[in-house]
Amino acid sequence: MRRSSRSRGKRSVLAGVLAAFGLAVAGLGTGGVGTADARDAGAQARAVPKHAVTGYWQNFNNGATVQRLGQVQDQYDIIAVAFADATGQPGRVTFNLDSAGLGGYTVAQFKADIKAKQAAGKSVIVSVGGERGNVSVNSSTAANNFADSVYALMREYGFDGVDIDLENGLNATYMTQALKSLSQKAGPGLVLTMAPQTIDMQSTSNAYFKTALNVKDILTVVNMQYYNSGAMLGCDGKVYGQGSVDFLTALACIQLEGGLAPSQVGIGTPASPRGAGSGHVAPALVKNALDCLARGTNCGSFKPSRTYPGIRGAMTWSTNWDALNGNAWSNAVGPHVHGLP
């Protein structure tokens, strides 16, 4: 199924606050962290930089600049190919290159571009879900199907891992099982990212947050989507609205104090006003938020009680919208991320 956009409908501010409050009462306990799995020692590990920039590459044409994977801007360290598709079997996914929509781009060219990006030190992963993705992992059978099919895509196309962008909910028990199984198959080189919505990471009692903590030993980064959101609670219990540095920092603080390592936290924003229904911010504000979290400088009214110099970096939807906007996002945010302490 093709996605015309990754944007979702706007949530009202009041609804966002009430939902956030309901989740936040569970507190910020660390939750269960999984133990390390034994993995295939023969797998090749591809190191993700200490500070990394993630960008989604669109496998469809929705009015943004059409790119071949090889044309993705060099500032991106992790390229998430959007999206894998659901099949008729629970949990099983497949990938269908939109050759027609991408101007005749062939599978052979796509695979060659993946290898070229990897040779340049980039990681290329396949993203599962998106606004319209209906992948459901709600049983042991579905978990096995998910792990088997994602691993098959990794072998077929050369993907380094997977991104979990399930915007219609997930089951923590079975998604944990699926990701642990995938890790055992793929080995220590697996790149595992997540892109939850703001409501998904308000509390460790939420299924998405639980899953992230359950797979903390194999998790690369959680790049929460700080857009298409109503107002949300920060880690200080105050309500913050989209479009401010406080929204980025006070919500990131929940993850940083809720059990994730700083290296597993990234800030996700749209690359242009057209990239999302709401929540676009200037690249300068993303830079300020990163400075606030990493260095304690350029904060707004909220200032964390401590700094997190190991924070992983930033994410954007998408490399295509970034290209249409003159690469303003990656040209500003990329060097800043790579220059973090």
mmCIF file of C-alpha atoms in Angstrom:
data_model
loop_
_atom_site.group_PDB
_atom_site.id
_atom_site.type_symbol
_atom_site.label_atom_id
_atom_site.label_comp_id
_atom_site.label_asym_id
_atom_site.label_seq_id
_atom_site.Cartn_x
_atom_site.Cartn_y
_atom_site.Cartn_z
ATOM 1 C CA MET A 1 0.000 0.000 0.000
ATOM 2 C CA ARG A 2 1.353 3.392 -0.948
ATOM 3 C CA ARG A 3 1.363 6.212 1.565
ATOM 4 C CA SER A 4 0.522 9.601 0.132
ATOM 5 C CA SER A 5 1.821 11.298 3.267
ATOM 6 C CA ARG A 6 3.186 10.536 6.707
ATOM 7 C CA SER A 7 1.102 13.280 8.264
ATOM 8 C CA ARG A 8 -1.782 12.417 10.532
ATOM 9 C CA GLY A 9 -4.840 14.406 11.494
ATOM 10 C CA LYS A 10 -4.277 17.149 14.055
ATOM 11 C CA ARG A 11 -5.083 16.279 17.626
ATOM 12 C CA SER A 12 -6.748 18.996 19.680
ATOM 13 C CA VAL A 13 -4.630 20.584 22.384
ATOM 14 C CA LEU A 14 -7.126 19.692 25.120
ATOM 15 C CA ALA A 15 -7.333 16.069 24.023
ATOM 16 C CA GLY A 16 -3.566 15.831 23.969
ATOM 17 C CA VAL A 17 -3.221 17.249 27.466
ATOM 18 C CA LEU A 18 -5.906 14.983 28.942
ATOM 19 C CA ALA A 19 -4.448 11.894 27.300
ATOM 20 C CA ALA A 20 -0.963 12.852 28.408
ATOM 21 C CA PHE A 21 -2.130 13.398 31.983
ATOM 22 C CA GLY A 22 -3.774 10.002 32.052
ATOM 23 C CA LEU A 23 -0.549 8.313 31.014
ATOM 24 C CA ALA A 24 1.788 10.413 33.102
ATOM 25 C CA VAL A 25 0.240 9.399 36.412
ATOM 26 C CA ALA A 26 1.998 6.058 36.045
ATOM 27 C CA GLY A 27 5.289 7.844 36.760
ATOM 28 C CA LEU A 28 8.740 7.481 35.290
ATOM 29 C CA GLY A 29 9.856 4.067 36.515
ATOM 30 C CA THR A 30 12.590 2.424 34.509
ATOM 31 C CA GLY A 31 10.505 -0.607 33.590
ATOM 32 C CA GLY A 32 11.890 -3.961 32.519
ATOM 33 C CA VAL A 33 15.105 -3.947 30.537
ATOM 34 C CA GLY A 34 15.811 -7.081 28.554
ATOM 35 C CA THR A 35 18.969 -9.109 28.925
ATOM 36 C CA ALA A 36 21.436 -9.412 26.087
ATOM 37 C CA ASP A 37 20.717 -12.048 23.482
ATOM 38 C CA ALA A 38 23.251 -14.403 22.014
ATOM 39 C CA ARG A 39 23.710 -13.305 18.417
ATOM 40 C CA ASP A 40 25.292 -14.628 15.253
ATOM 41 C CA ALA A 41 29.000 -13.950 15.715
ATOM 42 C CA GLY A 42 29.497 -14.045 11.970
ATOM 43 C CA ALA A 43 27.341 -10.977 11.316
ATOM 44 C CA GLN A 44 29.126 -7.783 10.338
ATOM 45 C CA ALA A 45 28.608 -4.832 12.645
ATOM 46 C CA ARG A 46 28.189 -1.406 11.073
ATOM 47 C CA ALA A 47 28.853 1.285 13.643
ATOM 48 C CA VAL A 48 26.368 4.143 13.922
ATOM 49 C CA PRO A 49 28.120 7.417 14.792
ATOM 50 C CA LYS A 50 28.031 8.588 18.398
ATOM 51 C CA HIS A 51 25.871 11.491 17.226
ATOM 52 C CA ALA A 52 23.709 10.581 14.265
ATOM 53 C CA VAL A 53 21.187 12.137 11.903
ATOM 54 C CA THR A 54 18.284 9.971 10.736
ATOM 55 C CA GLY A 55 16.201 10.721 7.656
ATOM 56 C CA TYR A 56 13.262 8.903 6.108
ATOM 57 C CA TRP A 57 13.471 8.260 2.377
ATOM 58 C CA GLN A 58 10.127 8.109 0.590
ATOM 59 C CA ASN A 59 9.413 5.095 -1.569
ATOM 60 C CA PHE A 60 6.593 7.034 -3.231
ATOM 61 C CA ASN A 61 5.899 10.395 -4.846
ATOM 62 C CA ASN A 62 3.647 12.695 -2.828
ATOM 63 C CA GLY A 63 4.823 16.057 -4.134
ATOM 64 C CA ALA A 64 8.183 16.142 -2.381
ATOM 65 C CA THR A 65 11.382 15.846 -4.415
ATOM 66 C CA VAL A 66 11.653 12.382 -5.913
ATOM 67 C CA GLN A 67 15.024 10.905 -5.003
ATOM 68 C CA ARG A 68 16.903 7.749 -5.696
ATOM 69 C CA LEU A 69 18.514 6.409 -2.561
ATOM 70 C CA GLY A 70 21.920 7.352 -3.889
ATOM 71 C CA GLN A 71 20.816 10.993 -3.992
ATOM 72 C CA VAL A 72 20.056 11.197 -0.274
ATOM 73 C CA GLN A 73 21.984 14.065 1.282
ATOM 74 C CA ASP A 74 25.326 13.171 2.839
ATOM 75 C CA GLN A 75 24.458 14.544 6.298
ATOM 76 C CA TYR A 76 22.185 11.567 6.967
ATOM 77 C CA ASP A 77 23.838 8.740 8.893
ATOM 78 C CA ILE A 78 20.782 6.471 9.134
ATOM 79 C CA ILE A 79 18.445 6.301 6.149
ATOM 80 C CA ALA A 80 15.060 4.727 6.886
ATOM 81 C CA VAL A 81 13.359 3.422 3.748
ATOM 82 C CA ALA A 82 9.637 4.135 4.043
ATOM 83 C CA PHE A 83 7.860 1.759 4.120
ATOM 84 C CA ALA A 84 7.625 -2.016 4.315
ATOM 85 C CA ASP A 85 4.141 -3.302 3.503
ATOM 86 C CA ALA A 86 1.792 -5.591 5.388
ATOM 87 C CA THR A 87 0.863 -8.934 3.865
ATOM 88 C CA GLY A 88 -2.059 -11.279 4.343
ATOM 89 C CA GLN A 89 -0.233 -13.113 7.133
ATOM 90 C CA PRO A 90 -0.177 -11.654 10.672
ATOM 91 C CA GLY A 91 3.072 -9.837 11.366
ATOM 92 C CA ARG A 92 4.653 -10.673 8.028
ATOM 93 C CA VAL A 93 5.923 -7.740 5.944
ATOM 94 C CA THR A 94 7.290 -7.287 2.462
ATOM 95 C CA PHE A 95 8.868 -4.464 0.483
ATOM 96 C CA ASN A 96 7.794 -3.244 -2.936
ATOM 97 C CA LEU A 97 9.928 -0.631 -4.660
ATOM 98 C CA ASP A 98 7.701 1.983 -6.320
ATOM 99 C CA SER A 99 9.663 1.941 -9.570
ATOM 100 C CA ALA A 100 6.948 3.734 -11.533
ATOM 101 C CA GLY A 101 6.471 6.476 -8.962
ATOM 102 C CA LEU A 102 10.228 6.989 -8.728
ATOM 103 C CA GLY A 103 10.789 7.491 -12.443
ATOM 104 C CA GLY A 104 11.756 3.968 -13.438
ATOM 105 C CA TYR A 105 14.107 3.284 -10.521
ATOM 106 C CA THR A 106 14.927 -0.417 -10.677
ATOM 107 C CA VAL A 107 15.443 -2.911 -7.869
ATOM 108 C CA ALA A 108 18.994 -3.529 -9.085
ATOM 109 C CA GLN A 109 19.751 0.198 -8.912
ATOM 110 C CA PHE A 110 18.164 0.410 -5.467
ATOM 111 C CA LYS A 111 20.280 -2.439 -4.137
ATOM 112 C CA ALA A 112 23.424 -0.917 -5.639
ATOM 113 C CA ASP A 113 22.604 2.420 -3.982
ATOM 114 C CA ILE A 114 22.205 0.697 -0.609
ATOM 115 C CA LYS A 115 25.689 -0.800 -0.979
ATOM 116 C CA ALA A 116 27.136 2.554 -2.005
ATOM 117 C CA LYS A 117 25.617 4.307 1.011
ATOM 118 C CA GLN A 118 26.950 1.603 3.294
ATOM 119 C CA ALA A 119 30.399 1.924 1.729
ATOM 120 C CA ALA A 120 30.192 5.623 2.639
ATOM 121 C CA GLY A 121 29.557 4.699 6.275
ATOM 122 C CA LYS A 122 25.776 5.071 6.289
ATOM 123 C CA SER A 123 23.207 2.641 7.659
ATOM 124 C CA VAL A 124 20.154 1.865 5.513
ATOM 125 C CA ILE A 125 17.175 0.326 7.307
ATOM 126 C CA VAL A 126 13.604 -0.538 6.360
ATOM 127 C CA SER A 127 10.807 1.264 8.192
ATOM 128 C CA VAL A 128 7.658 -0.617 9.151
ATOM 129 C CA GLY A 129 4.402 1.234 9.570
ATOM 130 C CA GLY A 130 3.831 4.902 8.863
ATOM 131 C CA GLU A 131 0.540 6.747 8.998
ATOM 132 C CA ARG A 132 -1.305 4.131 6.977
ATOM 133 C CA GLY A 133 0.722 1.050 7.819
ATOM 134 C CA ASN A 134 -1.407 -1.689 9.351
ATOM 135 C CA VAL A 135 1.213 -4.151 10.527
ATOM 136 C CA SER A 136 0.000 -5.981 13.620
ATOM 137 C CA VAL A 137 2.162 -8.160 15.878
ATOM 138 C CA ASN A 138 -0.273 -9.529 18.468
ATOM 139 C CA SER A 139 0.723 -13.176 18.885
ATOM 140 C CA SER A 140 3.767 -15.433 19.006
ATOM 141 C CA THR A 141 3.032 -16.537 15.451
ATOM 142 C CA ALA A 142 2.905 -12.914 14.270
ATOM 143 C CA ALA A 143 6.127 -12.148 16.156
ATOM 144 C CA ASN A 144 7.905 -15.012 14.420
ATOM 145 C CA ASN A 145 6.488 -13.934 11.056
ATOM 146 C CA PHE A 146 7.684 -10.379 11.643
ATOM 147 C CA ALA A 147 11.216 -11.432 12.587
ATOM 148 C CA ASP A 148 11.496 -13.913 9.736
ATOM 149 C CA SER A 149 10.198 -11.518 7.096
ATOM 150 C CA VAL A 150 12.259 -8.521 8.206
ATOM 151 C CA TYR A 151 15.376 -10.672 8.285
ATOM 152 C CA ALA A 152 14.525 -11.943 4.795
ATOM 153 C CA LEU A 153 14.337 -8.328 3.581
ATOM 154 C CA MET A 154 17.682 -7.586 5.222
ATOM 155 C CA ARG A 155 19.246 -10.462 3.316
ATOM 156 C CA GLU A 156 17.512 -9.671 0.031
ATOM 157 C CA TYR A 157 18.188 -5.940 -0.100
ATOM 158 C CA GLY A 158 21.106 -5.570 2.294
ATOM 159 C CA PHE A 159 19.249 -3.492 4.901
ATOM 160 C CA ASP A 160 21.127 -2.959 8.159
ATOM 161 C CA GLY A 161 18.037 -3.205 10.315
ATOM 162 C CA VAL A 162 14.531 -1.992 10.941
ATOM 163 C CA ASP A 163 12.627 1.073 12.108
ATOM 164 C CA ILE A 164 9.404 0.631 14.090
ATOM 165 C CA ASP A 165 6.936 3.373 13.145
ATOM 166 C CA LEU A 166 3.649 1.767 14.126
ATOM 167 C CA GLU A 167 1.276 4.672 14.582
ATOM 168 C CA ASN A 168 -1.798 2.558 15.280
ATOM 169 C CA GLY A 169 -0.518 0.930 18.453
ATOM 170 C CA LEU A 170 1.607 -2.094 19.281
ATOM 171 C CA ASN A 171 1.713 -4.987 21.713
ATOM 172 C CA ALA A 172 4.776 -4.718 23.952
ATOM 173 C CA THR A 173 4.978 -8.436 24.709
ATOM 174 C CA TYR A 174 4.937 -9.661 21.143
ATOM 175 C CA MET A 175 6.864 -6.794 19.559
ATOM 176 C CA THR A 176 9.590 -7.422 22.131
ATOM 177 C CA GLN A 177 9.573 -11.088 21.168
ATOM 178 C CA ALA A 178 9.783 -10.170 17.476
ATOM 179 C CA LEU A 179 12.689 -7.770 17.910
ATOM 180 C CA LYS A 180 14.645 -10.103 20.184
ATOM 181 C CA SER A 181 14.206 -12.872 17.628
ATOM 182 C CA LEU A 182 15.324 -10.579 14.812
ATOM 183 C CA SER A 183 18.396 -9.617 16.822
ATOM 184 C CA GLN A 184 19.352 -13.268 17.240
ATOM 185 C CA LYS A 185 19.088 -13.772 13.485
ATOM 186 C CA ALA A 186 20.807 -10.560 12.394
ATOM 187 C CA GLY A 187 23.629 -10.401 14.916
ATOM 188 C CA PRO A 188 25.300 -7.435 16.632
ATOM 189 C CA GLY A 189 25.231 -5.257 13.521
ATOM 190 C CA LEU A 190 21.453 -4.806 13.733
ATOM 191 C CA VAL A 191 20.373 -1.158 13.626
ATOM 192 C CA LEU A 192 17.067 -0.801 15.480
ATOM 193 C CA THR A 193 15.238 2.509 15.590
ATOM 194 C CA MET A 194 11.764 3.607 16.664
ATOM 195 C CA ALA A 195 9.622 6.626 15.794
ATOM 196 C CA PRO A 196 6.790 6.806 18.324
ATOM 197 C CA GLN A 197 4.284 9.647 18.564
ATOM 198 C CA THR A 198 4.497 12.006 21.535
ATOM 199 C CA ILE A 199 1.576 10.327 23.317
ATOM 200 C CA ASP A 200 3.406 6.994 23.077
ATOM 201 C CA MET A 201 6.321 8.165 25.243
ATOM 202 C CA GLN A 202 4.576 10.094 28.019
ATOM 203 C CA SER A 203 4.945 7.245 30.493
ATOM 204 C CA THR A 204 6.858 4.004 30.931
ATOM 205 C CA SER A 205 3.481 2.302 31.323
ATOM 206 C CA ASN A 206 2.766 2.899 27.632
ATOM 207 C CA ALA A 207 3.319 -0.086 25.329
ATOM 208 C CA TYR A 208 5.739 1.760 23.057
ATOM 209 C CA PHE A 209 7.887 2.938 25.968
ATOM 210 C CA LYS A 210 7.756 -0.543 27.508
ATOM 211 C CA THR A 211 8.949 -2.053 24.246
ATOM 212 C CA ALA A 212 11.835 0.401 23.978
ATOM 213 C CA LEU A 213 12.951 -0.489 27.507
ATOM 214 C CA ASN A 214 12.481 -4.209 26.908
ATOM 215 C CA VAL A 215 14.874 -4.075 23.939
ATOM 216 C CA LYS A 216 17.221 -1.488 25.412
ATOM 217 C CA ASP A 217 20.171 -3.850 25.009
ATOM 218 C CA ILE A 218 19.733 -3.906 21.204
ATOM 219 C CA LEU A 219 18.095 -0.504 20.649
ATOM 220 C CA THR A 220 19.946 2.098 18.584
ATOM 221 C CA VAL A 221 17.732 5.169 18.980
ATOM 222 C CA VAL A 222 14.170 6.328 19.607
ATOM 223 C CA ASN A 223 13.427 9.318 17.372
ATOM 224 C CA MET A 224 10.094 10.499 18.721
ATOM 225 C CA GLN A 225 7.894 12.514 16.353
ATOM 226 C CA TYR A 226 7.592 15.978 17.912
ATOM 227 C CA TYR A 227 4.865 16.927 15.443
ATOM 228 C CA ASN A 228 1.217 16.262 14.586
ATOM 229 C CA SER A 229 0.705 16.409 18.320
ATOM 230 C CA GLY A 230 -1.410 18.291 20.788
ATOM 231 C CA ALA A 231 0.117 19.846 23.882
ATOM 232 C CA MET A 232 1.881 17.344 26.122
ATOM 233 C CA LEU A 233 3.319 17.103 29.609
ATOM 234 C CA GLY A 234 7.032 17.551 30.134
ATOM 235 C CA CYS A 235 9.061 15.711 32.746
ATOM 236 C CA ASP A 236 8.449 18.626 35.141
ATOM 237 C CA GLY A 237 4.677 18.042 35.014
ATOM 238 C CA LYS A 238 3.998 21.243 33.078
ATOM 239 C CA VAL A 239 2.114 21.391 29.791
ATOM 240 C CA TYR A 240 4.020 22.408 26.658
ATOM 241 C CA GLY A 241 2.752 23.097 23.161
ATOM 242 C CA GLN A 242 4.346 22.396 19.800
ATOM 243 C CA GLY A 243 6.694 24.876 18.238
ATOM 244 C CA SER A 244 8.888 25.734 21.210
ATOM 245 C CA VAL A 245 12.284 24.579 22.381
ATOM 246 C CA ASP A 246 10.611 23.618 25.672
ATOM 247 C CA PHE A 247 8.343 21.143 23.862
ATOM 248 C CA LEU A 248 11.413 19.357 22.515
ATOM 249 C CA THR A 249 13.514 19.402 25.657
ATOM 250 C CA ALA A 250 10.863 18.770 28.331
ATOM 251 C CA LEU A 251 9.439 15.794 26.427
ATOM 252 C CA ALA A 252 12.878 14.362 25.642
ATOM 253 C CA CYS A 253 13.576 14.566 29.372
ATOM 254 C CA ILE A 254 10.852 11.980 30.017
ATOM 255 C CA GLN A 255 12.722 9.428 27.935
ATOM 256 C CA LEU A 256 16.124 10.420 29.307
ATOM 257 C CA GLU A 257 14.948 10.086 32.903
ATOM 258 C CA GLY A 258 12.627 7.144 32.207
ATOM 259 C CA GLY A 259 15.263 4.540 31.467
ATOM 260 C CA LEU A 260 16.684 5.135 27.992
ATOM 261 C CA ALA A 261 20.351 5.983 27.601
ATOM 262 C CA PRO A 262 21.083 9.447 26.121
ATOM 263 C CA SER A 263 22.543 7.667 23.077
ATOM 264 C CA GLN A 264 19.088 6.151 22.511
ATOM 265 C CA VAL A 265 17.219 9.460 22.330
ATOM 266 C CA GLY A 266 16.785 11.621 19.241
ATOM 267 C CA ILE A 267 14.566 14.574 18.305
ATOM 268 C CA GLY A 268 12.308 14.133 15.281
ATOM 269 C CA THR A 269 10.914 17.144 13.392
ATOM 270 C CA PRO A 270 9.567 17.799 9.872
ATOM 271 C CA ALA A 271 12.049 19.014 7.269
ATOM 272 C CA SER A 272 9.616 21.593 5.921
ATOM 273 C CA PRO A 273 6.160 23.004 6.724
ATOM 274 C CA ARG A 274 4.698 20.644 4.114
ATOM 275 C CA GLY A 275 6.263 17.594 5.764
ATOM 276 C CA ALA A 276 3.603 17.343 8.492
ATOM 277 C CA GLY A 277 0.177 18.650 9.394
ATOM 278 C CA SER A 278 1.607 20.596 12.323
ATOM 279 C CA GLY A 279 4.734 20.913 14.422
ATOM 280 C CA HIS A 280 7.284 22.181 11.931
ATOM 281 C CA VAL A 281 9.983 24.245 13.625
ATOM 282 C CA ALA A 282 12.977 26.128 12.256
ATOM 283 C CA PRO A 283 16.238 24.145 12.211
ATOM 284 C CA ALA A 284 17.685 26.733 14.612
ATOM 285 C CA LEU A 285 15.193 25.626 17.254
ATOM 286 C CA VAL A 286 16.248 21.982 16.839
ATOM 287 C CA LYS A 287 19.845 23.079 17.319
ATOM 288 C CA ASN A 288 18.900 25.009 20.472
ATOM 289 C CA ALA A 289 17.104 21.984 21.900
ATOM 290 C CA LEU A 290 20.122 19.777 21.293
ATOM 291 C CA ASP A 291 22.379 22.370 22.925
ATOM 292 C CA CYS A 292 20.065 22.564 25.921
ATOM 293 C CA LEU A 293 20.073 18.798 26.415
ATOM 294 C CA ALA A 294 23.753 18.203 25.666
ATOM 295 C CA ARG A 295 25.324 21.351 27.104
ATOM 296 C CA GLY A 296 22.699 23.145 29.198
ATOM 297 C CA THR A 297 22.781 26.188 26.888
ATOM 298 C CA ASN A 298 20.173 27.833 24.624
ATOM 299 C CA CYS A 299 17.311 26.468 26.748
ATOM 300 C CA GLY A 300 13.883 28.040 26.957
ATOM 301 C CA SER A 301 11.965 28.303 30.210
ATOM 302 C CA PHE A 302 12.589 24.616 30.905
ATOM 303 C CA LYS A 303 16.135 23.615 31.769
ATOM 304 C CA PRO A 304 16.948 19.987 32.636
ATOM 305 C CA SER A 305 18.451 19.350 36.050
ATOM 306 C CA ARG A 306 21.443 17.774 34.306
ATOM 307 C CA THR A 307 22.939 17.565 30.847
ATOM 308 C CA TYR A 308 23.032 14.623 28.453
ATOM 309 C CA PRO A 309 26.115 15.064 26.267
ATOM 310 C CA GLY A 310 25.649 11.594 24.808
ATOM 311 C CA ILE A 311 22.290 12.381 23.217
ATOM 312 C CA ARG A 312 22.185 10.627 19.863
ATOM 313 C CA GLY A 313 20.943 13.420 17.603
ATOM 314 C CA ALA A 314 17.989 14.243 15.388
ATOM 315 C CA MET A 315 15.604 12.799 12.815
ATOM 316 C CA THR A 316 13.476 14.299 10.069
ATOM 317 C CA TRP A 317 10.576 13.416 7.825
ATOM 318 C CA SER A 318 11.836 13.329 5.165
ATOM 319 C CA THR A 319 14.987 13.537 3.029
ATOM 320 C CA ASN A 320 12.620 14.273 0.133
ATOM 321 C CA TRP A 321 10.887 17.207 1.854
ATOM 322 C CA ASP A 322 14.314 18.408 2.932
ATOM 323 C CA ALA A 323 15.475 18.388 -0.710
ATOM 324 C CA LEU A 324 12.390 20.303 -1.802
ATOM 325 C CA ASN A 325 13.156 22.888 0.874
ATOM 326 C CA GLY A 326 16.702 23.437 -0.377
ATOM 327 C CA ASN A 327 18.220 21.009 2.170
ATOM 328 C CA ALA A 328 17.773 23.688 4.829
ATOM 329 C CA TRP A 329 17.166 21.124 7.570
ATOM 330 C CA SER A 330 20.114 18.815 6.931
ATOM 331 C CA ASN A 331 22.510 21.659 6.105
ATOM 332 C CA ALA A 332 21.787 23.261 9.498
ATOM 333 C CA VAL A 333 21.027 20.329 11.790
ATOM 334 C CA GLY A 334 23.502 17.814 10.340
ATOM 335 C CA PRO A 335 26.761 19.637 11.129
ATOM 336 C CA HIS A 336 25.356 20.668 14.515
ATOM 337 C CA VAL A 337 24.563 17.063 15.477
ATOM 338 C CA HIS A 338 27.968 15.893 14.315
ATOM 339 C CA GLY A 339 29.595 18.641 16.380
ATOM 340 C CA LEU A 340 27.941 17.695 19.674
ATOM 341 C CA PRO A 341 30.309 16.792 22.532
#
